[in-house]
XYZ file of C-alpha atoms in Angstrom:
276
model
C 30.762 -1.973 158.072
C 27.517 -3.685 155.547
C 26.451 -3.218 152.458
C 23.466 -2.171 151.421
C 22.415 -4.359 148.627
C 20.904 -3.244 145.597
C 20.290 -5.022 141.756
C 23.418 -4.021 139.940
C 25.626 -4.096 142.987
C 25.492 -2.350 146.506
C 23.411 0.858 146.588
C 25.938 2.266 150.192
C 27.990 1.559 152.937
C 25.709 1.501 156.384
C 28.381 2.444 158.978
C 27.310 1.261 162.844
C 29.914 3.391 165.996
C 29.618 1.648 168.728
C 29.160 4.424 171.536
C 31.746 4.565 174.870
C 28.991 3.388 177.567
C 26.440 1.660 175.590
C 25.488 -1.505 175.753
C 26.521 -2.780 171.845
C 23.130 -4.051 169.377
C 26.147 -6.404 167.548
C 26.182 -7.904 164.155
C 22.393 -8.690 163.942
C 20.696 -5.604 164.608
C 23.456 -3.227 161.919
C 22.172 -6.472 159.298
C 18.415 -5.648 160.121
C 18.982 -2.465 159.581
C 21.034 -2.803 156.301
C 18.288 -5.653 155.414
C 15.465 -2.683 156.196
C 17.421 0.236 154.739
C 17.779 -2.175 151.010
C 13.749 -2.692 150.847
C 12.600 0.798 151.763
C 15.319 1.706 147.805
C 14.069 -1.584 146.252
C 10.361 0.330 147.387
C 11.442 4.439 145.701
C 13.163 2.870 142.449
C 10.044 0.467 142.071
C 7.885 3.452 142.496
C 9.901 5.490 140.168
C 10.928 2.872 137.275
C 5.779 3.176 137.220
C 6.333 6.497 137.630
C 8.947 6.842 134.662
C 6.557 3.794 132.358
C 3.607 6.316 133.240
C 5.531 9.721 132.446
C 7.008 7.743 128.953
C 3.082 6.583 128.258
C 1.968 10.025 128.486
C 4.518 11.438 125.699
C 3.910 8.341 123.502
C 0.043 9.872 123.704
C 0.978 13.716 123.392
C 2.768 12.666 120.308
C -0.376 10.956 119.419
C -2.524 13.476 120.256
C -5.132 11.587 122.069
C -5.030 13.731 125.273
C -7.226 16.574 125.464
C -5.318 20.200 126.409
C -7.085 19.737 129.929
C -6.710 16.345 130.566
C -2.492 16.214 128.898
C -2.280 19.082 131.943
C -3.875 16.923 134.523
C -0.874 14.254 133.322
C 2.031 16.509 132.998
C 1.138 17.956 136.198
C 1.137 15.300 138.329
C 5.400 14.678 136.813
C 5.524 18.285 137.789
C 5.733 19.322 134.268
C 4.448 22.829 134.976
C 4.795 26.802 132.799
C 7.629 27.132 129.949
C 8.397 23.443 128.879
C 10.393 22.883 125.913
C 10.640 19.400 123.417
C 14.118 18.611 123.081
C 15.046 14.976 120.602
C 18.432 13.491 121.636
C 21.357 11.480 119.472
C 24.382 9.757 120.149
C 23.279 8.554 124.380
C 21.592 6.211 125.838
C 18.598 6.164 128.407
C 21.190 6.300 131.247
C 23.429 9.069 130.064
C 20.342 11.598 130.362
C 18.608 10.073 133.182
C 21.453 10.104 134.848
C 22.275 13.661 133.353
C 18.486 14.775 134.695
C 18.531 13.335 137.239
C 15.578 14.374 140.084
C 14.878 17.063 138.233
C 10.485 17.436 136.660
C 10.863 15.738 132.605
C 9.115 12.613 130.687
C 11.065 10.576 128.501
C 9.861 8.189 125.328
C 12.730 6.094 123.415
C 11.965 5.476 119.419
C 14.363 3.917 117.654
C 17.926 6.301 117.772
C 15.844 9.472 119.206
C 15.626 9.789 122.451
C 12.600 12.574 123.024
C 12.468 14.269 126.807
C 9.986 17.546 127.695
C 11.141 19.307 129.991
C 11.782 22.383 131.308
C 14.160 25.017 128.221
C 16.941 26.410 131.271
C 17.585 21.335 131.244
C 18.660 21.175 127.468
C 21.704 23.293 128.597
C 22.558 20.320 131.133
C 21.403 18.126 128.301
C 24.103 19.724 126.286
C 27.217 18.538 128.622
C 26.806 14.834 127.587
C 30.031 14.193 126.194
C 28.728 13.072 121.946
C 25.453 13.524 121.989
C 23.412 16.193 120.292
C 19.936 18.058 121.272
C 18.023 20.195 119.476
C 15.665 21.911 121.127
C 11.717 23.116 120.635
C 10.333 26.328 120.799
C 9.096 27.097 124.478
C 5.224 26.122 124.687
C 2.288 25.664 127.524
C 1.919 22.834 129.107
C -1.383 21.381 127.552
C -0.647 22.382 123.255
C -0.459 19.900 120.195
C 3.489 18.708 120.659
C 3.101 17.976 116.346
C 4.859 21.044 115.131
C 7.043 21.338 119.072
C 8.493 17.550 117.444
C 9.400 18.845 114.633
C 10.491 21.928 115.293
C 12.758 19.923 117.855
C 13.474 16.622 114.680
C 14.656 19.723 112.406
C 17.315 21.187 115.634
C 19.238 17.794 116.617
C 20.301 17.346 112.389
C 21.375 20.767 112.574
C 22.609 19.827 115.991
C 24.597 16.591 114.251
C 25.680 18.315 110.877
C 27.648 21.742 112.311
C 28.941 19.247 115.803
C 26.763 21.755 118.302
C 25.999 20.187 121.628
C 22.738 22.023 121.629
C 20.792 23.794 118.449
C 17.764 25.332 119.285
C 14.894 25.751 117.008
C 15.048 29.086 115.609
C 18.381 30.059 116.529
C 19.688 29.999 112.407
C 17.704 33.290 112.366
C 15.848 31.970 109.010
C 13.535 29.660 111.393
C 11.495 31.998 113.417
C 9.979 33.658 110.135
C 7.889 30.113 108.868
C 4.225 30.113 110.032
C 3.738 27.072 112.475
C 0.437 25.906 110.758
C 2.255 22.868 109.237
C 0.064 22.678 106.442
C 1.084 26.133 105.503
C 4.783 24.604 105.280
C 3.370 21.937 103.183
C 2.325 24.351 100.879
C 5.646 25.983 100.821
C 7.212 23.160 100.710
C 4.740 22.159 97.468
C 4.849 25.620 96.401
C 8.650 25.787 95.579
C 10.184 22.613 96.069
C 7.996 19.549 94.891
C 8.373 18.981 91.192
C 12.581 18.498 93.333
C 11.389 16.368 95.980
C 9.537 13.495 93.771
C 13.046 13.572 91.490
C 14.596 12.645 94.219
C 13.154 10.310 95.346
C 12.155 8.738 91.859
C 16.179 9.284 90.929
C 17.012 8.530 94.154
C 19.431 11.726 93.547
C 19.954 14.079 96.674
C 18.998 17.709 94.524
C 17.533 19.204 97.462
C 19.797 18.046 99.803
C 22.668 19.325 97.614
C 21.010 22.419 97.370
C 20.718 23.261 100.662
C 24.766 22.490 101.698
C 25.119 25.208 98.784
C 23.173 27.956 100.523
C 24.017 26.863 104.367
C 27.754 26.697 102.970
C 27.018 30.692 101.639
C 27.092 29.057 98.294
C 31.033 28.760 97.300
C 30.616 25.778 95.235
C 33.914 23.814 96.176
C 33.175 24.518 100.200
C 30.238 22.672 99.756
C 30.951 19.751 96.569
C 33.500 18.925 99.444
C 31.761 18.173 102.161
C 28.435 16.269 100.173
C 32.202 14.570 98.183
C 31.001 15.239 94.911
C 33.730 16.206 92.063
C 32.228 21.310 92.410
C 31.418 20.119 88.402
C 28.507 18.079 89.489
C 27.178 20.247 92.312
C 26.834 22.432 89.700
C 25.198 20.150 86.949
C 22.884 19.349 90.618
C 22.000 23.308 91.319
C 20.800 23.543 87.132
C 18.878 20.511 88.177
C 17.442 21.964 91.043
C 16.457 25.342 89.056
C 15.021 23.907 86.677
C 12.815 21.705 88.206
C 11.664 23.973 90.993
C 12.119 27.116 88.065
C 13.968 29.959 90.612
C 16.916 31.284 89.238
C 19.469 30.682 92.092
C 21.266 34.206 90.943
C 18.094 35.835 91.824
C 17.869 37.199 95.476
C 14.171 37.219 95.229
C 13.788 33.422 94.328
C 17.526 32.842 96.056
C 15.222 34.128 99.504
C 12.733 31.929 98.778
C 14.475 28.803 97.797
C 15.667 29.188 101.590
C 12.914 29.733 103.344
C 11.152 26.852 101.291
C 14.069 24.656 102.489
C 14.021 25.391 106.026
C 9.494 24.792 105.835
C 10.725 21.418 104.592
C 14.044 20.440 107.115
C 11.197 21.647 109.856
C 8.815 18.413 108.240
C 11.418 16.356 108.658
C 11.270 16.486 104.671
C 15.572 16.525 104.297
C 18.198 13.664 105.803
């Protein structure tokens, strides 16, 4: 029995048996077979690493929207990515863990800071969600060649919800409100500016947390004490922030209509990556 050498330790072991009545080949032949296996393994790993790097470069170009749709489809087909596809943003894990999880299934992987972006078939999101402690957000399905800016914003919004809620995977639109938002980023930006523009500028200028406070309060069904505990502030402080938020947004948060408009605007801000 001989090890098949590989970086980081043996990739496996070669076991040779002498057959009754056969002329023994000797240890040298077994060593030669193990060496050939190691060389073949190195070639396969090199091919996979080259393909992985090419996939990461393609993924980066897709996010930058520098590829026309036909070129994008050809590139993705080279990596066996066809049909419905989703963009995942994964946090609290490593490239190595993701690669082990995805295995030989078609995907592209790109890492930027703490975020790992994965382009894959929708059904693979469940496998990523089984990674210990990981949090993943999935965009809505789209066809290869489509622009990824909207899908990237959806995945970022969804992963932030996954982190907040402690869920392993959140799909964009699971909350119900997301499905009512338009896909056009310009329309989303206009909604955010119309409802939350003054609040966002106030938060930036004064390093306050009015928008986060209002969002937390609404996410907890407007229960002030529960939301204040989640924000680690006194209920009176939260009440003051909500009054200040309402004044800047020029919306009465006791009004059902105003509340619905503010909630949709907050969801739009999340889809654009404007909230924590």
